[in-house]
mmCIF file of N, CA and C in Angstrom:
data_model
loop_
_atom_site.group_PDB
_atom_site.id
_atom_site.type_symbol
_atom_site.label_atom_id
_atom_site.label_comp_id
_atom_site.label_asym_id
_atom_site.label_seq_id
_atom_site.Cartn_x
_atom_site.Cartn_y
_atom_site.Cartn_z
ATOM 1 N N MET A 1 219.861 -191.470 114.559
ATOM 2 C CA MET A 1 218.473 -191.438 114.964
ATOM 3 C C MET A 1 217.573 -191.136 113.770
ATOM 4 N N LEU A 2 217.981 -190.228 112.938
ATOM 5 C CA LEU A 2 217.215 -189.867 111.769
ATOM 6 C C LEU A 2 217.057 -191.062 110.837
ATOM 7 N N ARG A 3 218.092 -191.870 110.707
ATOM 8 C CA ARG A 3 218.058 -193.036 109.826
ATOM 9 C C ARG A 3 217.054 -194.080 110.329
ATOM 10 N N ILE A 4 216.974 -194.305 111.642
ATOM 11 C CA ILE A 4 216.013 -195.263 112.212
ATOM 12 C C ILE A 4 214.597 -194.777 111.964
ATOM 13 N N PHE A 5 214.347 -193.487 112.184
ATOM 14 C CA PHE A 5 213.019 -192.932 111.944
ATOM 15 C C PHE A 5 212.616 -193.100 110.489
ATOM 16 N N SER A 6 213.522 -192.884 109.592
ATOM 17 C CA SER A 6 213.260 -193.005 108.171
ATOM 18 C C SER A 6 212.909 -194.444 107.799
ATOM 19 N N THR A 7 213.620 -195.408 108.382
ATOM 20 C CA THR A 7 213.355 -196.821 108.102
ATOM 21 C C THR A 7 211.989 -197.225 108.618
ATOM 22 N N HIS A 8 211.658 -196.787 109.825
ATOM 23 C CA HIS A 8 210.347 -197.112 110.387
ATOM 24 C C HIS A 8 209.230 -196.477 109.570
ATOM 25 N N ARG A 9 209.456 -195.289 109.110
ATOM 26 C CA ARG A 9 208.457 -194.601 108.304
ATOM 27 C C ARG A 9 208.234 -195.334 106.979
ATOM 28 N N LEU A 10 209.322 -195.771 106.355
ATOM 29 C CA LEU A 10 209.225 -196.507 105.105
ATOM 30 C C LEU A 10 208.513 -197.836 105.326
ATOM 31 N N PHE A 11 208.869 -198.525 106.411
ATOM 32 C CA PHE A 11 208.231 -199.806 106.732
ATOM 33 C C PHE A 11 206.729 -199.614 106.972
ATOM 34 N N GLY A 12 206.364 -198.564 107.712
ATOM 35 C CA GLY A 12 204.957 -198.270 107.970
ATOM 36 C C GLY A 12 204.206 -197.975 106.689
ATOM 37 N N PHE A 13 204.814 -197.223 105.800
ATOM 38 C CA PHE A 13 204.201 -196.895 104.521
ATOM 39 C C PHE A 13 203.946 -198.155 103.701
ATOM 40 N N LEU A 14 204.936 -199.049 103.657
ATOM 41 C CA LEU A 14 204.779 -200.293 102.909
ATOM 42 C C LEU A 14 203.711 -201.185 103.534
ATOM 43 N N LEU A 15 203.683 -201.228 104.857
ATOM 44 C CA LEU A 15 202.685 -202.046 105.541
ATOM 45 C C LEU A 15 201.280 -201.535 105.263
ATOM 46 N N ILE A 16 201.083 -200.243 105.327
ATOM 47 C CA ILE A 16 199.766 -199.667 105.030
ATOM 48 C C ILE A 16 199.386 -199.932 103.581
ATOM 49 N N GLY A 17 200.336 -199.796 102.677
ATOM 50 C CA GLY A 17 200.052 -200.088 101.267
ATOM 51 C C GLY A 17 199.657 -201.534 101.051
ATOM 52 N N LEU A 18 200.313 -202.439 101.755
ATOM 53 C CA LEU A 18 199.991 -203.863 101.651
ATOM 54 C C LEU A 18 198.597 -204.129 102.188
ATOM 55 N N MET A 19 198.255 -203.501 103.302
ATOM 56 C CA MET A 19 196.928 -203.702 103.884
ATOM 57 C C MET A 19 195.842 -203.191 102.946
ATOM 58 N N ILE A 20 196.053 -202.038 102.350
ATOM 59 C CA ILE A 20 195.063 -201.487 101.424
ATOM 60 C C ILE A 20 194.909 -202.394 100.217
ATOM 61 N N THR A 21 196.013 -202.915 99.720
ATOM 62 C CA THR A 21 195.963 -203.800 98.560
ATOM 63 C C THR A 21 195.246 -205.095 98.890
ATOM 64 N N SER A 22 195.538 -205.686 100.050
ATOM 65 C CA SER A 22 194.933 -206.966 100.383
ATOM 66 C C SER A 22 193.478 -206.823 100.780
ATOM 67 N N CYS A 23 193.073 -205.696 101.324
ATOM 68 C CA CYS A 23 191.693 -205.504 101.734
ATOM 69 C C CYS A 23 190.824 -204.964 100.612
ATOM 70 N N GLY A 24 191.443 -204.552 99.531
ATOM 71 C CA GLY A 24 190.698 -203.952 98.440
ATOM 72 C C GLY A 24 189.754 -204.924 97.774
ATOM 73 N N GLY A 25 190.085 -206.191 97.762
ATOM 74 C CA GLY A 25 189.229 -207.186 97.140
ATOM 75 C C GLY A 25 189.188 -207.010 95.642
ATOM 76 N N GLY A 26 188.338 -207.734 95.022
ATOM 77 C CA GLY A 26 188.189 -207.634 93.583
ATOM 78 C C GLY A 26 186.827 -207.089 93.245
ATOM 79 N N THR A 27 186.600 -206.884 92.001
ATOM 80 C CA THR A 27 185.289 -206.424 91.576
ATOM 81 C C THR A 27 184.511 -207.626 91.080
ATOM 82 N N SER A 28 183.226 -207.519 91.150
ATOM 83 C CA SER A 28 182.403 -208.610 90.651
ATOM 84 C C SER A 28 181.406 -208.044 89.658
ATOM 85 N N SER A 29 180.953 -208.896 88.798
ATOM 86 C CA SER A 29 180.002 -208.485 87.790
ATOM 87 C C SER A 29 179.044 -209.631 87.557
ATOM 88 N N ASN A 30 177.822 -209.326 87.224
ATOM 89 C CA ASN A 30 176.873 -210.393 86.955
ATOM 90 C C ASN A 30 176.810 -210.747 85.479
ATOM 91 N N THR A 31 177.709 -210.218 84.703
ATOM 92 C CA THR A 31 177.806 -210.598 83.301
ATOM 93 C C THR A 31 179.195 -211.132 83.037
ATOM 94 N N SER A 32 179.275 -212.048 82.118
ATOM 95 C CA SER A 32 180.583 -212.602 81.789
ATOM 96 C C SER A 32 181.180 -211.824 80.631
ATOM 97 N N SER A 33 182.483 -211.879 80.518
ATOM 98 C CA SER A 33 183.140 -211.149 79.439
ATOM 99 C C SER A 33 182.969 -211.863 78.102
ATOM 100 N N GLY A 34 182.585 -213.128 78.139
ATOM 101 C CA GLY A 34 182.417 -213.886 76.908
ATOM 102 C C GLY A 34 181.048 -213.726 76.288
ATOM 103 N N GLY A 35 180.176 -212.946 76.925
ATOM 104 C CA GLY A 35 178.858 -212.735 76.345
ATOM 105 C C GLY A 35 177.898 -213.871 76.646
ATOM 106 N N GLY A 36 178.262 -214.760 77.565
ATOM 107 C CA GLY A 36 177.414 -215.900 77.868
ATOM 108 C C GLY A 36 176.292 -215.577 78.818
ATOM 109 N N GLY A 37 176.279 -214.412 79.409
ATOM 110 C CA GLY A 37 175.208 -214.027 80.311
ATOM 111 C C GLY A 37 175.505 -214.460 81.732
ATOM 112 N N ILE A 38 174.475 -214.505 82.519
ATOM 113 C CA ILE A 38 174.605 -214.837 83.939
ATOM 114 C C ILE A 38 174.668 -216.345 84.094
ATOM 115 N N THR A 39 175.638 -216.798 84.861
ATOM 116 C CA THR A 39 175.727 -218.237 85.126
ATOM 117 C C THR A 39 175.054 -218.515 86.452
ATOM 118 N N PRO A 40 174.210 -219.541 86.515
ATOM 119 C CA PRO A 40 173.511 -219.848 87.757
ATOM 120 C C PRO A 40 174.498 -220.380 88.796
ATOM 121 N N PRO A 41 174.211 -220.129 90.060
ATOM 122 C CA PRO A 41 175.091 -220.663 91.090
ATOM 123 C C PRO A 41 175.024 -222.190 91.096
ATOM 124 N N THR A 42 176.145 -222.797 91.395
ATOM 125 C CA THR A 42 176.170 -224.252 91.424
ATOM 126 C C THR A 42 175.660 -224.737 92.770
ATOM 127 N N THR A 43 174.907 -225.806 92.730
ATOM 128 C CA THR A 43 174.396 -226.396 93.966
ATOM 129 C C THR A 43 175.300 -227.541 94.368
ATOM 130 N N PRO A 44 175.418 -227.778 95.651
ATOM 131 C CA PRO A 44 176.265 -228.882 96.083
ATOM 132 C C PRO A 44 175.736 -230.212 95.550
ATOM 133 N N GLN A 45 176.629 -231.087 95.204
ATOM 134 C CA GLN A 45 176.228 -232.362 94.626
ATOM 135 C C GLN A 45 176.189 -233.489 95.650
ATOM 136 N N THR A 46 176.600 -233.221 96.876
ATOM 137 C CA THR A 46 176.534 -234.229 97.930
ATOM 138 C C THR A 46 175.959 -233.616 99.200
ATOM 139 N N LEU A 47 175.395 -234.466 100.032
ATOM 140 C CA LEU A 47 174.858 -234.056 101.324
ATOM 141 C C LEU A 47 175.173 -235.155 102.318
ATOM 142 N N THR A 48 175.670 -234.780 103.472
ATOM 143 C CA THR A 48 175.913 -235.750 104.529
ATOM 144 C C THR A 48 174.784 -235.635 105.537
ATOM 145 N N VAL A 49 174.041 -236.722 105.697
ATOM 146 C CA VAL A 49 172.961 -236.761 106.680
ATOM 147 C C VAL A 49 173.470 -237.512 107.903
ATOM 148 N N ARG A 50 173.012 -237.075 109.072
ATOM 149 C CA ARG A 50 173.503 -237.648 110.316
ATOM 150 C C ARG A 50 172.347 -238.024 111.237
ATOM 151 N N VAL A 51 172.557 -239.130 111.967
ATOM 152 C CA VAL A 51 171.660 -239.543 113.028
ATOM 153 C C VAL A 51 172.547 -239.723 114.256
ATOM 154 N N PRO A 52 172.695 -238.662 115.056
ATOM 155 C CA PRO A 52 173.641 -238.703 116.175
ATOM 156 C C PRO A 52 173.353 -239.797 117.195
ATOM 157 N N SER A 53 172.096 -240.118 117.436
ATOM 158 C CA SER A 53 171.763 -241.148 118.424
ATOM 159 C C SER A 53 172.354 -242.504 118.071
ATOM 160 N N LEU A 54 172.525 -242.742 116.775
ATOM 161 C CA LEU A 54 173.069 -244.019 116.313
ATOM 162 C C LEU A 54 174.527 -243.890 115.872
ATOM 163 N N ASN A 55 175.102 -242.710 116.039
ATOM 164 C CA ASN A 55 176.459 -242.433 115.534
ATOM 165 C C ASN A 55 176.556 -242.794 114.058
ATOM 166 N N TYR A 56 175.566 -242.374 113.297
ATOM 167 C CA TYR A 56 175.474 -242.720 111.880
ATOM 168 C C TYR A 56 175.597 -241.463 111.027
ATOM 169 N N ALA A 57 176.371 -241.569 109.979
ATOM 170 C CA ALA A 57 176.489 -240.499 108.987
ATOM 171 C C ALA A 57 176.626 -241.140 107.618
ATOM 172 N N GLN A 58 175.951 -240.566 106.644
ATOM 173 C CA GLN A 58 175.998 -241.091 105.286
ATOM 174 C C GLN A 58 175.994 -239.925 104.311
ATOM 175 N N THR A 59 176.859 -239.992 103.327
ATOM 176 C CA THR A 59 176.892 -238.968 102.285
ATOM 177 C C THR A 59 176.113 -239.489 101.090
ATOM 178 N N ILE A 60 175.174 -238.666 100.630
ATOM 179 C CA ILE A 60 174.368 -239.043 99.472
ATOM 180 C C ILE A 60 174.649 -238.061 98.350
ATOM 181 N N THR A 61 174.306 -238.472 97.144
ATOM 182 C CA THR A 61 174.462 -237.610 95.976
ATOM 183 C C THR A 61 173.082 -237.307 95.401
ATOM 184 N N LYS A 62 173.052 -236.391 94.457
ATOM 185 C CA LYS A 62 171.797 -236.039 93.792
ATOM 186 C C LYS A 62 171.194 -237.227 93.048
ATOM 187 N N SER A 63 172.034 -238.167 92.655
ATOM 188 C CA SER A 63 171.546 -239.308 91.879
ATOM 189 C C SER A 63 171.134 -240.493 92.752
ATOM 190 N N THR A 64 171.192 -240.364 94.071
ATOM 191 C CA THR A 64 170.770 -241.444 94.959
ATOM 192 C C THR A 64 169.264 -241.634 94.818
ATOM 193 N N PRO A 65 168.816 -242.856 94.539
ATOM 194 C CA PRO A 65 167.372 -243.082 94.405
ATOM 195 C C PRO A 65 166.648 -242.864 95.741
ATOM 196 N N ILE A 66 165.481 -242.280 95.684
ATOM 197 C CA ILE A 66 164.699 -242.053 96.898
ATOM 198 C C ILE A 66 164.302 -243.381 97.522
ATOM 199 N N SER A 67 164.156 -244.417 96.714
ATOM 200 C CA SER A 67 163.826 -245.733 97.275
ATOM 201 C C SER A 67 164.948 -246.238 98.194
ATOM 202 N N ASP A 68 166.198 -245.923 97.866
ATOM 203 C CA ASP A 68 167.316 -246.291 98.747
ATOM 204 C C ASP A 68 167.254 -245.517 100.058
ATOM 205 N N ILE A 69 166.895 -244.255 99.974
ATOM 206 C CA ILE A 69 166.774 -243.425 101.170
ATOM 207 C C ILE A 69 165.633 -243.942 102.051
ATOM 208 N N THR A 70 164.532 -244.338 101.430
ATOM 209 C CA THR A 70 163.391 -244.864 102.182
ATOM 210 C C THR A 70 163.753 -246.177 102.868
ATOM 211 N N ALA A 71 164.476 -247.054 102.185
ATOM 212 C CA ALA A 71 164.901 -248.320 102.789
ATOM 213 C C ALA A 71 165.843 -248.059 103.963
ATOM 214 N N LEU A 72 166.741 -247.112 103.807
ATOM 215 C CA LEU A 72 167.658 -246.755 104.886
ATOM 216 C C LEU A 72 166.895 -246.187 106.075
ATOM 217 N N ARG A 73 165.875 -245.415 105.791
ATOM 218 C CA ARG A 73 165.023 -244.858 106.852
ATOM 219 C C ARG A 73 164.406 -245.971 107.683
ATOM 220 N N ARG A 74 163.880 -247.003 107.018
ATOM 221 C CA ARG A 74 163.287 -248.139 107.742
ATOM 222 C C ARG A 74 164.328 -248.847 108.607
ATOM 223 N N ASP A 75 165.512 -249.075 108.036
ATOM 224 C CA ASP A 75 166.572 -249.763 108.786
ATOM 225 C C ASP A 75 166.986 -248.972 110.023
ATOM 226 N N LEU A 76 167.161 -247.672 109.858
ATOM 227 C CA LEU A 76 167.568 -246.846 110.990
ATOM 228 C C LEU A 76 166.464 -246.745 112.038
ATOM 229 N N ALA A 77 165.211 -246.669 111.605
ATOM 230 C CA ALA A 77 164.094 -246.622 112.555
ATOM 231 C C ALA A 77 164.035 -247.914 113.368
ATOM 232 N N THR A 78 164.345 -249.044 112.733
ATOM 233 C CA THR A 78 164.386 -250.322 113.448
ATOM 234 C C THR A 78 165.490 -250.306 114.497
ATOM 235 N N GLN A 79 166.631 -249.740 114.155
ATOM 236 C CA GLN A 79 167.721 -249.641 115.117
ATOM 237 C C GLN A 79 167.347 -248.722 116.279
ATOM 238 N N CYS A 80 166.556 -247.705 116.013
ATOM 239 C CA CYS A 80 166.134 -246.785 117.070
ATOM 240 C C CYS A 80 165.270 -247.487 118.111
ATOM 241 N N THR A 81 164.442 -248.420 117.676
ATOM 242 C CA THR A 81 163.551 -249.091 118.615
ATOM 243 C C THR A 81 164.314 -249.954 119.614
ATOM 244 N N SER A 82 165.542 -250.302 119.298
ATOM 245 C CA SER A 82 166.323 -251.129 120.217
ATOM 246 C C SER A 82 167.034 -250.307 121.292
ATOM 247 N N LEU A 83 166.963 -248.988 121.203
ATOM 248 C CA LEU A 83 167.598 -248.149 122.219
ATOM 249 C C LEU A 83 166.778 -248.176 123.502
ATOM 250 N N GLU A 84 167.455 -248.180 124.626
ATOM 251 C CA GLU A 84 166.767 -248.222 125.916
ATOM 252 C C GLU A 84 166.258 -246.841 126.293
ATOM 253 N N ALA A 85 165.226 -246.835 127.098
ATOM 254 C CA ALA A 85 164.662 -245.567 127.560
ATOM 255 C C ALA A 85 165.490 -245.056 128.734
ATOM 256 N N ASN A 86 165.538 -243.741 128.851
ATOM 257 C CA ASN A 86 166.215 -243.151 130.001
ATOM 258 C C ASN A 86 165.181 -242.418 130.855
ATOM 259 N N PRO A 87 165.514 -242.029 132.071
ATOM 260 C CA PRO A 87 164.518 -241.411 132.948
ATOM 261 C C PRO A 87 164.019 -240.048 132.470
ATOM 262 N N PHE A 88 164.723 -239.403 131.556
ATOM 263 C CA PHE A 88 164.324 -238.073 131.102
ATOM 264 C C PHE A 88 163.559 -238.098 129.787
ATOM 265 N N GLY A 89 163.252 -239.242 129.258
ATOM 266 C CA GLY A 89 162.543 -239.350 127.996
ATOM 267 C C GLY A 89 163.050 -240.555 127.238
ATOM 268 N N SER A 90 162.453 -240.830 126.156
ATOM 269 C CA SER A 90 162.799 -242.027 125.401
ATOM 270 C C SER A 90 163.900 -241.747 124.394
ATOM 271 N N LYS A 91 164.974 -242.485 124.492
ATOM 272 C CA LYS A 91 166.040 -242.382 123.499
ATOM 273 C C LYS A 91 165.525 -242.827 122.139
ATOM 274 N N ALA A 92 164.647 -243.821 122.158
ATOM 275 C CA ALA A 92 164.102 -244.333 120.898
ATOM 276 C C ALA A 92 163.297 -243.253 120.184
ATOM 277 N N GLN A 93 162.524 -242.459 120.931
ATOM 278 C CA GLN A 93 161.729 -241.398 120.318
ATOM 279 C C GLN A 93 162.632 -240.296 119.755
ATOM 280 N N ALA A 94 163.655 -239.935 120.492
ATOM 281 C CA ALA A 94 164.590 -238.921 120.004
ATOM 282 C C ALA A 94 165.302 -239.418 118.755
ATOM 283 N N CYS A 95 165.689 -240.677 118.768
ATOM 284 C CA CYS A 95 166.364 -241.270 117.614
ATOM 285 C C CYS A 95 165.438 -241.277 116.400
ATOM 286 N N ALA A 96 164.189 -241.667 116.611
ATOM 287 C CA ALA A 96 163.222 -241.703 115.502
ATOM 288 C C ALA A 96 163.024 -240.312 114.910
ATOM 289 N N ALA A 97 163.020 -239.292 115.756
ATOM 290 C CA ALA A 97 162.887 -237.919 115.263
ATOM 291 C C ALA A 97 164.113 -237.524 114.427
ATOM 292 N N GLU A 98 165.295 -237.957 114.862
ATOM 293 C CA GLU A 98 166.509 -237.671 114.097
ATOM 294 C C GLU A 98 166.483 -238.373 112.745
ATOM 295 N N VAL A 99 165.982 -239.601 112.730
ATOM 296 C CA VAL A 99 165.881 -240.347 111.475
ATOM 297 C C VAL A 99 164.930 -239.636 110.514
ATOM 298 N N GLU A 100 163.799 -239.173 111.014
ATOM 299 C CA GLU A 100 162.829 -238.470 110.164
ATOM 300 C C GLU A 100 163.412 -237.167 109.624
ATOM 301 N N THR A 101 164.122 -236.454 110.468
ATOM 302 C CA THR A 101 164.750 -235.206 110.033
ATOM 303 C C THR A 101 165.773 -235.477 108.932
ATOM 304 N N ALA A 102 166.605 -236.495 109.139
ATOM 305 C CA ALA A 102 167.612 -236.848 108.138
ATOM 306 C C ALA A 102 166.950 -237.275 106.831
ATOM 307 N N TYR A 103 165.879 -238.063 106.938
ATOM 308 C CA TYR A 103 165.156 -238.508 105.744
ATOM 309 C C TYR A 103 164.585 -237.315 104.977
ATOM 310 N N ASN A 104 163.937 -236.395 105.692
ATOM 311 C CA ASN A 104 163.340 -235.222 105.046
ATOM 312 C C ASN A 104 164.405 -234.355 104.375
ATOM 313 N N GLN A 105 165.558 -234.189 105.028
ATOM 314 C CA GLN A 105 166.642 -233.418 104.427
ATOM 315 C C GLN A 105 167.146 -234.096 103.158
ATOM 316 N N ALA A 106 167.295 -235.420 103.208
ATOM 317 C CA ALA A 106 167.804 -236.156 102.053
ATOM 318 C C ALA A 106 166.845 -236.066 100.871
ATOM 319 N N VAL A 107 165.566 -236.244 101.122
ATOM 320 C CA VAL A 107 164.576 -236.188 100.047
ATOM 321 C C VAL A 107 164.528 -234.777 99.459
ATOM 322 N N ALA A 108 164.537 -233.771 100.306
ATOM 323 C CA ALA A 108 164.519 -232.388 99.811
ATOM 324 C C ALA A 108 165.764 -232.106 98.973
ATOM 325 N N PHE A 109 166.913 -232.615 99.396
ATOM 326 C CA PHE A 109 168.158 -232.419 98.652
ATOM 327 C C PHE A 109 168.091 -233.081 97.278
ATOM 328 N N ILE A 110 167.602 -234.297 97.223
ATOM 329 C CA ILE A 110 167.536 -235.029 95.951
ATOM 330 C C ILE A 110 166.545 -234.359 95.000
ATOM 331 N N ARG A 111 165.450 -233.872 95.529
ATOM 332 C CA ARG A 111 164.440 -233.256 94.679
ATOM 333 C C ARG A 111 164.794 -231.829 94.245
ATOM 334 N N SER A 112 165.743 -231.222 94.906
ATOM 335 C CA SER A 112 166.068 -229.822 94.553
ATOM 336 C C SER A 112 166.904 -229.743 93.292
#
């Protein structure tokens, strides 16, 4: 009986030590060890814009010309006008709002 208690105690001690080690995390610093100073956070280089009404998704990059985004906006808005209206509101209007939201997000992303 004493031997079982000893094994459980040892196992518990190791488990607690492992938990403390894994939860301890690391330290962070806002200076680099190489003397280079603070590095700015990196911004994502791609953005996926979605228009759920049309089941459309497109990934753009920072280098995508805004003229391409504007042309895509026109094409998607044209597709929205072909959607039928439902009794609770216009699908075309909801789609057009989604297109505008996606366009605004894309332009803001490219300009940032």
